[in-house]
């Protein structure tokens, strides 16, 4: 929990061997490769990237079970020479329920993670917190792998279609 009373996942990583312009390209590549779950909203002069995302909270062990909700969040990646800061904050949890067709769908009630749970909802809130921390660590690990790349992305070679000669065969 930060000084504003919000739950925040913060990670500062030093990368001395990666120049700032390559780190900027790596941050753009991170948003591009994870475009299904993380959307880039704005960028400030290749030094700060802001976006939103969501993660699915699973109920059960090791993916066996069903989704119990989703957590929407904001993401910020800020770059400096030789290091970057990764921030996940503003978590909003939307529980799922089963509809009449047997599918799990989000309900219309959204709850900020900072809202203190009652006595009855305490265990569900703790399970959500554990799932969010686990998924946040996975996102941070993905970012660390992409940001540690020291080369600019190689250009994809366009293959020319094979030419077929009609006179020689």
CSV table of N, CA and C in Angstrom, one decimal:
chain,number,residue,atom,x,y,z
A,1,UNK,N,0.9,-1.2,0.0
A,1,UNK,CA,0.0,0.0,0.0
A,1,UNK,C,0.9,1.2,0.0
A,2,UNK,N,0.6,2.2,-0.9
A,2,UNK,CA,1.4,3.4,-0.9
A,2,UNK,C,0.9,4.5,0.0
A,3,UNK,N,1.5,5.7,-0.2
A,3,UNK,CA,1.1,6.8,0.7
A,3,UNK,C,-0.3,7.3,0.5
A,4,UNK,N,-0.8,7.0,-0.7
A,4,UNK,CA,-2.2,7.5,-1.0
A,4,UNK,C,-3.3,6.5,-0.6
A,5,UNK,N,-2.9,5.3,0.0
A,5,UNK,CA,-3.8,4.3,0.4
A,5,UNK,C,-4.2,3.4,-0.7
A,6,UNK,N,-3.4,3.3,-1.8
A,6,UNK,CA,-3.7,2.4,-2.9
A,6,UNK,C,-2.7,1.3,-2.9
A,7,UNK,N,-3.2,0.1,-3.3
A,7,UNK,CA,-2.3,-1.0,-3.5
A,7,UNK,C,-1.6,-0.9,-4.8
A,8,UNK,N,-0.3,-0.9,-4.7
A,8,UNK,CA,0.6,-0.7,-5.8
A,8,UNK,C,1.7,-1.7,-5.9
A,9,UNK,N,1.9,-2.3,-7.1
A,9,UNK,CA,3.0,-3.2,-7.4
A,9,UNK,C,4.1,-2.4,-8.0
A,10,UNK,N,5.2,-2.2,-7.4
A,10,UNK,CA,6.3,-1.3,-7.9
A,10,UNK,C,7.6,-2.1,-8.0
A,11,UNK,N,8.3,-2.0,-9.1
A,11,UNK,CA,9.5,-2.7,-9.3
A,11,UNK,C,10.5,-1.8,-10.0
A,12,UNK,N,11.7,-1.6,-9.5
A,12,UNK,CA,12.7,-0.8,-10.1
A,12,UNK,C,13.8,-1.7,-10.5
A,13,UNK,N,14.2,-1.7,-11.7
A,13,UNK,CA,15.2,-2.6,-12.2
A,13,UNK,C,16.3,-1.8,-12.9
A,14,UNK,N,17.6,-2.2,-12.6
A,14,UNK,CA,18.7,-1.5,-13.2
A,14,UNK,C,19.2,-2.4,-14.4
A,15,UNK,N,19.4,-1.7,-15.5
A,15,UNK,CA,19.9,-2.4,-16.7
A,15,UNK,C,21.0,-1.5,-17.3
A,16,UNK,N,22.2,-1.6,-16.8
A,16,UNK,CA,23.3,-0.7,-17.2
A,16,UNK,C,23.7,-1.0,-18.6
A,17,UNK,N,23.5,-2.2,-19.1
A,17,UNK,CA,24.1,-2.5,-20.5
A,17,UNK,C,23.1,-2.1,-21.6
A,18,UNK,N,21.9,-1.7,-21.2
A,18,UNK,CA,20.9,-1.4,-22.3
A,18,UNK,C,20.7,0.1,-22.4
A,19,UNK,N,21.0,0.7,-23.6
A,19,UNK,CA,20.8,2.2,-23.8
A,19,UNK,C,19.3,2.5,-23.7
A,20,UNK,N,19.1,3.8,-23.4
A,20,UNK,CA,17.8,4.3,-23.2
A,20,UNK,C,16.9,4.2,-24.5
A,21,UNK,N,17.4,4.4,-25.6
A,21,UNK,CA,16.6,4.3,-26.8
A,21,UNK,C,16.2,2.9,-27.1
A,22,UNK,N,17.0,1.9,-26.8
A,22,UNK,CA,16.7,0.5,-27.0
A,22,UNK,C,15.6,0.1,-25.9
A,23,UNK,N,15.8,0.7,-24.7
A,23,UNK,CA,14.8,0.4,-23.6
A,23,UNK,C,13.4,0.9,-24.1
A,24,UNK,N,13.4,2.1,-24.7
A,24,UNK,CA,12.1,2.6,-25.2
A,24,UNK,C,11.5,1.7,-26.2
A,25,UNK,N,12.3,1.2,-27.2
A,25,UNK,CA,11.8,0.3,-28.2
A,25,UNK,C,11.4,-1.0,-27.5
A,26,UNK,N,12.1,-1.4,-26.5
A,26,UNK,CA,11.7,-2.7,-25.8
A,26,UNK,C,10.3,-2.5,-25.1
A,27,UNK,N,10.1,-1.3,-24.5
A,27,UNK,CA,8.8,-1.0,-23.8
A,27,UNK,C,7.7,-1.0,-24.8
A,28,UNK,N,7.9,-0.4,-26.0
A,28,UNK,CA,6.9,-0.5,-27.0
A,28,UNK,C,6.6,-1.9,-27.5
A,29,UNK,N,7.7,-2.7,-27.6
A,29,UNK,CA,7.5,-4.1,-28.0
A,29,UNK,C,6.7,-4.9,-26.9
A,30,UNK,N,6.9,-4.5,-25.6
A,30,UNK,CA,6.2,-5.2,-24.5
A,30,UNK,C,4.7,-4.9,-24.7
A,31,UNK,N,4.3,-3.7,-24.9
A,31,UNK,CA,2.9,-3.4,-25.1
A,31,UNK,C,2.3,-4.1,-26.4
A,32,UNK,N,3.2,-4.2,-27.4
A,32,UNK,CA,2.7,-4.8,-28.7
A,32,UNK,C,2.5,-6.3,-28.5
A,33,UNK,N,3.5,-7.0,-27.8
A,33,UNK,CA,3.4,-8.4,-27.7
A,33,UNK,C,2.3,-8.8,-26.8
A,34,UNK,N,1.9,-8.0,-25.8
A,34,UNK,CA,0.9,-8.3,-24.8
A,34,UNK,C,-0.4,-7.5,-25.1
A,35,UNK,N,-0.7,-7.3,-26.4
A,35,UNK,CA,-1.8,-6.4,-26.7
A,35,UNK,C,-3.1,-6.9,-26.4
A,36,UNK,N,-3.2,-8.2,-26.1
A,36,UNK,CA,-4.6,-8.8,-25.8
A,36,UNK,C,-5.0,-8.5,-24.4
A,37,UNK,N,-4.0,-8.3,-23.5
A,37,UNK,CA,-4.3,-8.0,-22.1
A,37,UNK,C,-3.9,-6.6,-21.6
A,38,UNK,N,-3.0,-6.0,-22.3
A,38,UNK,CA,-2.5,-4.7,-21.9
A,38,UNK,C,-2.6,-3.7,-23.1
A,39,UNK,N,-3.3,-2.6,-22.9
A,39,UNK,CA,-3.4,-1.6,-24.0
A,39,UNK,C,-2.6,-0.3,-23.6
A,40,UNK,N,-1.8,0.1,-24.6
A,40,UNK,CA,-1.1,1.3,-24.4
A,40,UNK,C,-2.0,2.5,-24.6
A,41,UNK,N,-2.0,3.4,-23.6
A,41,UNK,CA,-2.9,4.6,-23.7
A,41,UNK,C,-2.2,5.8,-24.1
A,42,UNK,N,-1.0,6.1,-23.5
A,42,UNK,CA,-0.2,7.3,-23.9
A,42,UNK,C,1.3,7.0,-23.6
A,43,UNK,N,2.1,7.8,-24.3
A,43,UNK,CA,3.5,7.8,-24.1
A,43,UNK,C,4.1,9.2,-24.0
A,44,UNK,N,5.0,9.4,-23.2
A,44,UNK,CA,5.6,10.8,-23.0
A,44,UNK,C,7.1,10.7,-23.5
A,45,UNK,N,7.3,11.2,-24.8
A,45,UNK,CA,8.6,11.4,-25.3
A,45,UNK,C,9.5,10.1,-25.1
A,46,UNK,N,9.0,9.0,-25.3
A,46,UNK,CA,9.8,7.7,-25.2
A,46,UNK,C,10.5,7.6,-23.8
A,47,UNK,N,10.0,8.2,-22.8
A,47,UNK,CA,10.5,8.0,-21.4
A,47,UNK,C,9.5,7.5,-20.5
A,48,UNK,N,8.2,7.6,-20.8
A,48,UNK,CA,7.2,7.0,-19.9
A,48,UNK,C,6.0,6.5,-20.8
A,49,UNK,N,5.6,5.3,-20.4
A,49,UNK,CA,4.5,4.6,-21.2
A,49,UNK,C,3.4,4.3,-20.2
A,50,UNK,N,2.2,4.6,-20.5
A,50,UNK,CA,1.0,4.4,-19.6
A,50,UNK,C,0.0,3.6,-20.3
A,51,UNK,N,-0.7,2.7,-19.6
A,51,UNK,CA,-1.7,1.8,-20.3
A,51,UNK,C,-2.6,1.2,-19.2
A,52,UNK,N,-3.5,0.4,-19.7
A,52,UNK,CA,-4.5,-0.3,-18.8
A,52,UNK,C,-4.4,-1.8,-19.2
A,53,UNK,N,-4.9,-2.6,-18.3
A,53,UNK,CA,-4.9,-4.0,-18.6
A,53,UNK,C,-5.9,-4.7,-17.6
A,54,UNK,N,-6.0,-6.0,-17.8
A,54,UNK,CA,-6.8,-6.8,-16.9
A,54,UNK,C,-6.3,-8.2,-16.9
A,55,UNK,N,-6.5,-8.8,-15.7
A,55,UNK,CA,-6.1,-10.2,-15.5
A,55,UNK,C,-7.2,-11.0,-15.0
A,56,UNK,N,-7.3,-12.2,-15.3
A,56,UNK,CA,-8.3,-13.1,-14.9
A,56,UNK,C,-7.9,-13.8,-13.6
A,57,UNK,N,-8.8,-13.8,-12.6
A,57,UNK,CA,-8.5,-14.4,-11.3
A,57,UNK,C,-9.2,-15.8,-11.3
A,58,UNK,N,-8.4,-16.8,-11.2
A,58,UNK,CA,-8.8,-18.2,-11.3
A,58,UNK,C,-9.2,-18.7,-9.9
A,59,UNK,N,-10.3,-19.5,-9.8
A,59,UNK,CA,-10.6,-20.2,-8.6
A,59,UNK,C,-10.3,-21.6,-8.8
A,60,UNK,N,-9.5,-22.2,-8.0
A,60,UNK,CA,-9.1,-23.5,-8.1
A,60,UNK,C,-7.6,-23.7,-8.1
A,61,UNK,N,-7.1,-24.8,-8.3
A,61,UNK,CA,-5.6,-25.1,-8.1
A,61,UNK,C,-5.0,-25.3,-9.5
A,62,UNK,N,-4.0,-24.6,-9.8
A,62,UNK,CA,-3.2,-24.8,-11.0
A,62,UNK,C,-4.0,-24.7,-12.3
A,63,UNK,N,-4.9,-23.8,-12.4
A,63,UNK,CA,-5.7,-23.6,-13.6
A,63,UNK,C,-6.8,-24.5,-13.7
A,64,UNK,N,-7.0,-25.5,-12.8
A,64,UNK,CA,-8.1,-26.4,-12.9
A,64,UNK,C,-9.2,-25.8,-12.0
A,65,UNK,N,-10.3,-25.4,-12.7
A,65,UNK,CA,-11.3,-24.7,-11.9
A,65,UNK,C,-12.0,-23.8,-12.9
A,66,UNK,N,-12.4,-22.6,-12.4
A,66,UNK,CA,-13.1,-21.7,-13.2
A,66,UNK,C,-12.7,-20.3,-12.8
A,67,UNK,N,-12.9,-19.3,-13.7
A,67,UNK,CA,-12.6,-17.9,-13.3
A,67,UNK,C,-13.6,-17.4,-12.3
A,68,UNK,N,-13.0,-16.7,-11.3
A,68,UNK,CA,-13.9,-16.2,-10.2
A,68,UNK,C,-14.0,-14.7,-10.4
A,69,UNK,N,-13.2,-14.1,-11.3
A,69,UNK,CA,-13.3,-12.6,-11.5
A,69,UNK,C,-12.2,-12.1,-12.4
A,70,UNK,N,-12.2,-10.8,-12.5
A,70,UNK,CA,-11.1,-10.2,-13.3
A,70,UNK,C,-10.7,-8.9,-12.5
A,71,UNK,N,-9.5,-8.5,-12.7
A,71,UNK,CA,-9.0,-7.3,-12.0
A,71,UNK,C,-8.4,-6.4,-13.1
A,72,UNK,N,-9.0,-5.2,-13.2
A,72,UNK,CA,-8.5,-4.2,-14.1
A,72,UNK,C,-7.5,-3.4,-13.4
A,73,UNK,N,-6.4,-2.9,-14.1
A,73,UNK,CA,-5.4,-2.1,-13.5
A,73,UNK,C,-4.8,-1.1,-14.5
A,74,UNK,N,-4.0,-0.2,-13.9
A,74,UNK,CA,-3.3,0.7,-14.8
A,74,UNK,C,-1.8,0.3,-14.7
A,75,UNK,N,-1.1,0.5,-15.8
A,75,UNK,CA,0.3,0.1,-15.8
A,75,UNK,C,1.1,1.4,-16.2
A,76,UNK,N,2.3,1.5,-15.6
A,76,UNK,CA,3.2,2.6,-16.0
A,76,UNK,C,4.6,2.1,-16.1
A,77,UNK,N,5.3,2.4,-17.2
A,77,UNK,CA,6.7,2.0,-17.3
A,77,UNK,C,7.4,3.4,-17.6
A,78,UNK,N,8.3,3.7,-16.6
A,78,UNK,CA,9.1,5.0,-16.7
A,78,UNK,C,10.6,4.6,-16.9
A,79,UNK,N,11.2,5.3,-17.9
A,79,UNK,CA,12.6,4.9,-18.2
A,79,UNK,C,13.5,6.0,-17.8
A,80,UNK,N,14.7,5.6,-17.3
A,80,UNK,CA,15.8,6.5,-17.1
A,80,UNK,C,17.1,5.9,-17.7
A,81,UNK,N,18.2,6.6,-17.7
A,81,UNK,CA,19.4,6.0,-18.2
A,81,UNK,C,19.8,4.8,-17.2
A,82,UNK,N,19.9,3.6,-17.8
A,82,UNK,CA,20.3,2.5,-17.0
A,82,UNK,C,19.3,1.8,-16.1
A,83,UNK,N,18.1,2.3,-16.1
A,83,UNK,CA,17.1,1.7,-15.2
A,83,UNK,C,15.7,2.0,-15.7
A,84,UNK,N,14.7,1.2,-15.2
A,84,UNK,CA,13.3,1.5,-15.5
A,84,UNK,C,12.5,1.2,-14.2
A,85,UNK,N,11.3,1.9,-14.2
A,85,UNK,CA,10.4,1.7,-13.1
A,85,UNK,C,9.1,1.1,-13.6
A,86,UNK,N,8.6,0.1,-13.0
A,86,UNK,CA,7.4,-0.6,-13.5
A,86,UNK,C,6.3,-0.5,-12.4
A,87,UNK,N,5.2,0.1,-12.7
A,87,UNK,CA,4.1,0.3,-11.6
A,87,UNK,C,2.8,-0.3,-12.1
A,88,UNK,N,2.2,-1.1,-11.3
A,88,UNK,CA,0.8,-1.5,-11.5
A,88,UNK,C,0.0,-1.0,-10.3
A,89,UNK,N,-1.1,-0.3,-10.6
A,89,UNK,CA,-1.9,0.3,-9.5
A,89,UNK,C,-3.4,0.4,-10.0
A,90,UNK,N,-4.2,1.0,-9.1
A,90,UNK,CA,-5.6,1.2,-9.4
A,90,UNK,C,-6.3,-0.1,-9.8
A,91,UNK,N,-6.2,-1.1,-8.9
A,91,UNK,CA,-6.8,-2.4,-9.2
A,91,UNK,C,-8.3,-2.3,-8.9
A,92,UNK,N,-9.1,-2.8,-9.8
A,92,UNK,CA,-10.6,-2.8,-9.6
A,92,UNK,C,-11.0,-4.3,-9.9
A,93,UNK,N,-11.6,-4.9,-9.0
A,93,UNK,CA,-12.0,-6.3,-9.1
A,93,UNK,C,-13.5,-6.4,-9.5
A,94,UNK,N,-13.8,-7.2,-10.6
A,94,UNK,CA,-15.1,-7.5,-11.0
A,94,UNK,C,-15.4,-9.0,-10.9
A,95,UNK,N,-16.2,-9.4,-10.0
A,95,UNK,CA,-16.5,-10.8,-9.8
A,95,UNK,C,-17.3,-11.4,-11.0
A,96,UNK,N,-17.1,-12.7,-11.2
A,96,UNK,CA,-17.8,-13.4,-12.2
A,96,UNK,C,-19.0,-14.2,-11.6
A,97,UNK,N,-20.0,-14.5,-12.4
A,97,UNK,CA,-21.0,-15.4,-12.0
A,97,UNK,C,-21.4,-16.2,-13.2
A,98,UNK,N,-22.0,-17.4,-12.9
A,98,UNK,CA,-22.5,-18.2,-14.0
A,98,UNK,C,-23.8,-17.8,-14.5
A,99,UNK,N,-23.9,-17.7,-15.9
A,99,UNK,CA,-25.1,-17.3,-16.5
A,99,UNK,C,-26.0,-18.5,-16.8
A,100,UNK,N,-27.1,-18.3,-17.4
A,100,UNK,CA,-28.1,-19.4,-17.6
A,100,UNK,C,-27.6,-20.4,-18.6
A,101,UNK,N,-26.5,-20.1,-19.4
A,101,UNK,CA,-25.9,-21.0,-20.3
A,101,UNK,C,-24.7,-21.7,-19.8
A,102,UNK,N,-24.4,-21.5,-18.5
A,102,UNK,CA,-23.2,-22.1,-17.9
A,102,UNK,C,-21.9,-21.4,-18.1
A,103,UNK,N,-21.9,-20.2,-18.7
A,103,UNK,CA,-20.7,-19.5,-18.9
A,103,UNK,C,-20.5,-18.5,-17.7
A,104,UNK,N,-19.2,-18.3,-17.4
A,104,UNK,CA,-18.9,-17.3,-16.4
A,104,UNK,C,-18.7,-15.9,-17.0
A,105,UNK,N,-19.6,-15.0,-16.5
A,105,UNK,CA,-19.6,-13.6,-17.1
A,105,UNK,C,-19.4,-12.6,-16.0
A,106,UNK,N,-18.8,-11.5,-16.3
A,106,UNK,CA,-18.6,-10.5,-15.2
A,106,UNK,C,-20.0,-9.9,-14.8
A,107,UNK,N,-20.1,-9.6,-13.6
A,107,UNK,CA,-21.4,-8.9,-13.1
A,107,UNK,C,-21.1,-7.4,-13.1
A,108,UNK,N,-22.1,-6.6,-12.9
A,108,UNK,CA,-22.0,-5.2,-13.0
A,108,UNK,C,-21.4,-4.5,-11.8
A,109,UNK,N,-21.2,-5.2,-10.7
A,109,UNK,CA,-20.6,-4.6,-9.5
A,109,UNK,C,-19.1,-4.7,-9.6
A,110,UNK,N,-18.4,-3.5,-9.5
A,110,UNK,CA,-17.0,-3.4,-9.5
A,110,UNK,C,-16.5,-2.8,-8.2
A,111,UNK,N,-15.5,-3.4,-7.6
A,111,UNK,CA,-15.0,-3.0,-6.3
A,111,UNK,C,-13.5,-2.7,-6.4
A,112,UNK,N,-13.2,-1.5,-5.8
A,112,UNK,CA,-11.7,-1.2,-5.8
A,112,UNK,C,-11.1,-2.1,-4.7
A,113,UNK,N,-9.8,-2.5,-5.0
A,113,UNK,CA,-9.1,-3.4,-4.1
A,113,UNK,C,-8.9,-2.8,-2.8
A,114,UNK,N,-8.8,-1.5,-2.7
A,114,UNK,CA,-8.6,-0.8,-1.5
A,114,UNK,C,-9.7,-0.8,-0.5
A,115,UNK,N,-10.9,-1.1,-1.0
A,115,UNK,CA,-12.1,-1.1,-0.1
A,115,UNK,C,-11.9,-2.3,0.8
A,116,UNK,N,-12.0,-2.0,2.1
A,116,UNK,CA,-11.8,-3.1,3.1
A,116,UNK,C,-12.9,-4.1,3.1
A,117,UNK,N,-12.6,-5.4,3.1
A,117,UNK,CA,-13.6,-6.4,3.0
A,117,UNK,C,-14.3,-6.6,4.4
A,118,UNK,N,-15.5,-7.1,4.4
A,118,UNK,CA,-16.2,-7.4,5.6
A,118,UNK,C,-15.7,-8.7,6.2
A,119,UNK,N,-16.3,-9.1,7.2
A,119,UNK,CA,-16.0,-10.3,7.9
A,119,UNK,C,-16.2,-11.6,7.0
A,120,UNK,N,-17.3,-11.5,6.3
A,120,UNK,CA,-17.6,-12.7,5.4
A,120,UNK,C,-16.8,-12.8,4.1
A,121,UNK,N,-16.4,-11.7,3.6
A,121,UNK,CA,-15.7,-11.6,2.3
A,121,UNK,C,-14.2,-11.6,2.5
A,122,UNK,N,-13.7,-11.7,3.7
A,122,UNK,CA,-12.2,-11.6,3.9
A,122,UNK,C,-11.4,-12.7,3.2
A,123,UNK,N,-11.9,-13.9,3.2
A,123,UNK,CA,-11.1,-15.0,2.6
A,123,UNK,C,-11.1,-14.8,1.1
A,124,UNK,N,-12.2,-14.4,0.5
A,124,UNK,CA,-12.3,-14.2,-1.0
A,124,UNK,C,-11.3,-13.0,-1.4
A,125,UNK,N,-11.3,-12.0,-0.5
A,125,UNK,CA,-10.4,-10.8,-0.8
A,125,UNK,C,-9.0,-11.2,-0.7
A,126,UNK,N,-8.6,-12.1,0.3
A,126,UNK,CA,-7.2,-12.5,0.4
A,126,UNK,C,-6.9,-13.4,-0.8
A,127,UNK,N,-7.8,-14.3,-1.3
A,127,UNK,CA,-7.5,-15.1,-2.5
A,127,UNK,C,-7.3,-14.2,-3.7
A,128,UNK,N,-8.1,-13.1,-3.8
A,128,UNK,CA,-7.9,-12.2,-4.9
A,128,UNK,C,-6.6,-11.5,-4.8
A,129,UNK,N,-6.2,-11.1,-3.6
A,129,UNK,CA,-4.9,-10.4,-3.5
A,129,UNK,C,-3.8,-11.4,-3.9
A,130,UNK,N,-3.8,-12.6,-3.4
A,130,UNK,CA,-2.8,-13.6,-3.8
A,130,UNK,C,-2.7,-13.8,-5.3
A,131,UNK,N,-3.8,-13.9,-5.9
A,131,UNK,CA,-3.8,-14.1,-7.4
A,131,UNK,C,-3.3,-12.8,-8.1
A,132,UNK,N,-3.6,-11.7,-7.6
A,132,UNK,CA,-3.1,-10.4,-8.2
A,132,UNK,C,-1.6,-10.3,-8.1
A,133,UNK,N,-1.1,-10.6,-6.9
A,133,UNK,CA,0.3,-10.6,-6.7
A,133,UNK,C,1.1,-11.6,-7.6
A,134,UNK,N,0.5,-12.8,-7.7
A,134,UNK,CA,1.1,-13.8,-8.5
A,134,UNK,C,1.1,-13.3,-10.0
A,135,UNK,N,0.0,-12.8,-10.5
A,135,UNK,CA,0.0,-12.4,-11.9
A,135,UNK,C,0.8,-11.2,-12.1
A,136,UNK,N,0.9,-10.3,-11.1
A,136,UNK,CA,1.8,-9.1,-11.2
A,136,UNK,C,3.2,-9.5,-11.3
A,137,UNK,N,3.6,-10.5,-10.6
A,137,UNK,CA,5.0,-11.0,-10.7
A,137,UNK,C,5.3,-11.6,-12.1
A,138,UNK,N,4.3,-12.3,-12.6
A,138,UNK,CA,4.4,-12.9,-14.0
A,138,UNK,C,4.6,-11.8,-15.0
A,139,UNK,N,3.8,-10.7,-14.9
A,139,UNK,CA,3.9,-9.6,-15.8
A,139,UNK,C,5.3,-8.9,-15.7
A,140,UNK,N,5.7,-8.7,-14.5
A,140,UNK,CA,7.1,-8.1,-14.2
A,140,UNK,C,8.2,-9.0,-14.8
A,141,UNK,N,8.0,-10.3,-14.7
A,141,UNK,CA,9.1,-11.2,-15.3
A,141,UNK,C,9.1,-11.1,-16.8
A,142,UNK,N,7.9,-11.0,-17.4
A,142,UNK,CA,7.8,-10.9,-18.9
A,142,UNK,C,8.5,-9.6,-19.3
A,143,UNK,N,8.2,-8.5,-18.6
A,143,UNK,CA,8.8,-7.2,-18.9
A,143,UNK,C,10.3,-7.2,-18.7
A,144,UNK,N,10.8,-7.9,-17.7
A,144,UNK,CA,12.2,-8.0,-17.5
A,144,UNK,C,12.9,-8.7,-18.6
A,145,UNK,N,12.3,-9.7,-19.1
A,145,UNK,CA,12.9,-10.5,-20.2
A,145,UNK,C,13.0,-9.6,-21.5
A,146,UNK,N,11.9,-8.9,-21.8
A,146,UNK,CA,11.9,-8.0,-23.0
A,146,UNK,C,12.8,-6.8,-22.8
A,147,UNK,N,12.8,-6.2,-21.6
A,147,UNK,CA,13.7,-5.0,-21.4
A,147,UNK,C,15.1,-5.4,-21.4
A,148,UNK,N,15.5,-6.6,-21.1
A,148,UNK,CA,17.0,-6.9,-21.1
A,148,UNK,C,17.5,-7.2,-22.5
A,149,UNK,N,16.7,-7.1,-23.5
A,149,UNK,CA,17.2,-7.2,-24.9
A,149,UNK,C,18.1,-6.0,-25.2
A,150,UNK,N,19.3,-6.3,-25.7
A,150,UNK,CA,20.2,-5.2,-26.0
A,150,UNK,C,20.2,-4.8,-27.5
A,151,UNK,N,19.5,-5.5,-28.3
A,151,UNK,CA,19.5,-5.2,-29.7
A,151,UNK,C,18.2,-4.6,-30.2
A,152,UNK,N,18.2,-3.8,-31.2
A,152,UNK,CA,17.0,-3.3,-31.7
A,152,UNK,C,16.4,-4.5,-32.5
A,153,UNK,N,15.1,-4.4,-32.6
A,153,UNK,CA,14.4,-5.6,-33.3
A,153,UNK,C,14.8,-5.7,-34.7
A,154,UNK,N,15.2,-6.9,-35.1
A,154,UNK,CA,15.6,-7.1,-36.5
A,154,UNK,C,14.4,-7.0,-37.4
A,155,UNK,N,14.7,-6.4,-38.6
A,155,UNK,CA,13.7,-6.2,-39.6
A,155,UNK,C,13.3,-7.6,-40.1
A,156,UNK,N,12.0,-7.8,-40.3
A,156,UNK,CA,11.5,-9.1,-40.8
A,156,UNK,C,11.7,-9.0,-42.4
A,157,UNK,N,12.4,-10.1,-42.8
A,157,UNK,CA,12.6,-10.1,-44.3
A,157,UNK,C,11.4,-10.6,-45.0
A,158,UNK,N,11.0,-9.8,-46.0
A,158,UNK,CA,9.8,-10.1,-46.8
A,158,UNK,C,10.2,-11.1,-47.8
A,159,UNK,N,9.6,-12.3,-47.8
A,159,UNK,CA,9.9,-13.3,-48.8
A,159,UNK,C,9.2,-13.0,-50.1
A,160,UNK,N,10.0,-13.0,-51.2
A,160,UNK,CA,9.4,-12.8,-52.5
A,160,UNK,C,8.7,-14.1,-52.9
A,161,UNK,N,7.6,-14.0,-53.6
A,161,UNK,CA,7.0,-15.3,-54.0
A,161,UNK,C,7.8,-15.9,-55.1
A,162,UNK,N,7.9,-17.2,-55.2
A,162,UNK,CA,8.7,-17.9,-56.2
A,162,UNK,C,8.1,-17.6,-57.6
A,163,UNK,N,9.0,-17.2,-58.4
A,163,UNK,CA,8.6,-16.9,-59.8
A,163,UNK,C,8.6,-18.3,-60.6
A,164,UNK,N,7.5,-18.4,-61.3
A,164,UNK,CA,7.3,-19.6,-62.1
A,164,UNK,C,7.5,-19.3,-63.6
A,165,UNK,N,8.4,-20.0,-64.2
A,165,UNK,CA,8.7,-19.8,-65.6
A,165,UNK,C,7.8,-20.7,-66.4
A,166,UNK,N,7.1,-20.1,-67.4
A,166,UNK,CA,6.2,-20.9,-68.2
A,166,UNK,C,6.9,-21.5,-69.4
A,167,UNK,N,8.1,-21.0,-69.7
A,167,UNK,CA,8.8,-21.5,-70.9
A,167,UNK,C,9.7,-22.6,-70.6
A,168,UNK,N,10.3,-22.6,-69.4
A,168,UNK,CA,11.3,-23.7,-69.0
A,168,UNK,C,10.7,-24.5,-68.0
A,169,UNK,N,10.7,-25.8,-68.2
A,169,UNK,CA,10.3,-26.8,-67.1
A,169,UNK,C,10.8,-28.1,-67.3
